């Protein structure tokens, strides 16, 4: 797992994209590897302000699709998601709402 994050550092422009894409890919493949997803959630929380609406939505959806409730991650996602709702669009908003409804 360390190899995955060796080139990613907090503050990197692509960190949010890499983290959300990885979580999304695992959900699409139905790979419920809790240690790996915990390792994805950990760096996501402090860098959540870098996540765009799509990153927030995909990350929430991935955890919900796999049935993994990570309350600190969900709390981190919910804070920035409340402010730029106009940037979410209908699909991202509905995916995020579904994710929270499924997990909480």
C-alpha positions as semicolon CSV with decimal commas, in nm:
position;residue;x (nm);y (nm);z (nm)
1;X;0,000;0,000;0,000
2;X;0,289;0,233;0,071
3;X;0,397;0,202;-0,291
4;X;0,063;0,342;-0,402
5;X;0,115;0,658;-0,198
6;X;0,493;0,698;-0,236
7;X;0,453;0,950;-0,518
8;X;0,144;1,116;-0,375
9;X;0,183;1,385;-0,115
10;X;-0,069;1,601;0,063
11;X;-0,102;1,916;-0,142
12;X;-0,038;1,741;-0,473
13;X;-0,282;1,858;-0,735
14;X;-0,377;1,506;-0,842
15;X;-0,405;1,349;-0,496
16;X;-0,784;1,383;-0,476
17;X;-0,826;1,240;-0,825
18;X;-0,597;0,944;-0,752
19;X;-0,769;0,861;-0,425
20;X;-1,122;0,886;-0,558
21;X;-1,037;0,695;-0,878
22;X;-0,878;0,414;-0,680
23;X;-1,177;0,385;-0,446
24;X;-1,414;0,395;-0,745
25;X;-1,218;0,124;-0,928
26;X;-1,227;-0,109;-0,628
27;X;-1,603;-0,057;-0,598
28;X;-1,657;-0,124;-0,969
29;X;-1,463;-0,451;-0,933
30;X;-1,648;-0,533;-0,607
31;X;-1,314;-0,567;-0,427
32;X;-1,400;-0,512;-0,064
33;X;-1,049;-0,483;0,075
34;X;-1,109;-0,297;0,400
35;X;-0,741;-0,239;0,487
36;X;-0,681;-0,088;0,144
37;X;-0,991;0,131;0,160
38;X;-0,897;0,241;0,512
39;X;-0,557;0,335;0,371
40;X;-0,735;0,537;0,100
41;X;-0,964;0,708;0,351
42;X;-0,678;0,820;0,578
43;X;-0,505;1,056;0,332
44;X;-0,840;1,163;0,189
45;X;-0,960;1,322;0,512
46;X;-0,688;1,589;0,551
47;X;-0,688;1,664;0,179
48;X;-1,067;1,671;0,136
49;X;-1,063;2,043;0,056
50;X;-0,879;1,955;-0,268
51;X;-1,159;1,723;-0,378
52;X;-1,386;1,852;-0,652
53;X;-1,754;1,761;-0,660
54;X;-1,681;1,457;-0,878
55;X;-1,410;1,333;-0,639
56;X;-1,640;1,374;-0,337
57;X;-1,927;1,198;-0,510
58;X;-1,715;0,911;-0,644
59;X;-1,549;0,851;-0,308
60;X;-1,879;0,847;-0,119
61;X;-2,033;0,623;-0,385
62;X;-1,742;0,377;-0,376
63;X;-1,760;0,326;-0,002
64;X;-2,140;0,295;-0,013
65;X;-2,133;0,052;-0,306
66;X;-1,903;-0,171;-0,102
67;X;-2,108;-0,123;0,216
68;X;-1,814;0,025;0,409
69;X;-1,907;0,294;0,657
70;X;-1,613;0,518;0,740
71;X;-1,773;0,786;0,958
72;X;-1,468;1,017;0,970
73;X;-1,449;1,008;0,589
74;X;-1,823;1,070;0,551
75;X;-1,801;1,365;0,790
76;X;-1,508;1,503;0,592
77;X;-1,699;1,463;0,264
78;X;-2,016;1,623;0,399
79;X;-1,849;1,949;0,504
80;X;-1,732;2,069;0,159
81;X;-2,030;1,905;-0,011
82;X;-2,271;2,142;0,168
83;X;-2,120;2,460;0,030
84;X;-2,075;2,419;-0,345
85;X;-2,396;2,226;-0,411
86;X;-2,452;2,423;-0,729
87;X;-2,130;2,266;-0,861
88;X;-2,251;1,913;-0,798
89;X;-2,516;1,884;-1,067
90;X;-2,806;1,644;-1,045
91;X;-2,613;1,318;-1,100
92;X;-2,336;1,388;-0,848
93;X;-2,585;1,519;-0,594
94;X;-2,807;1,212;-0,628
95;X;-2,506;0,975;-0,608
96;X;-2,380;1,147;-0,294
97;X;-2,726;1,151;-0,133
98;X;-2,772;0,781;-0,214
99;X;-2,432;0,702;-0,063
100;X;-2,510;0,875;0,263
101;X;-2,858;0,721;0,281
102;X;-2,712;0,374;0,230
103;X;-2,441;0,412;0,493
104;X;-2,600;0,616;0,769
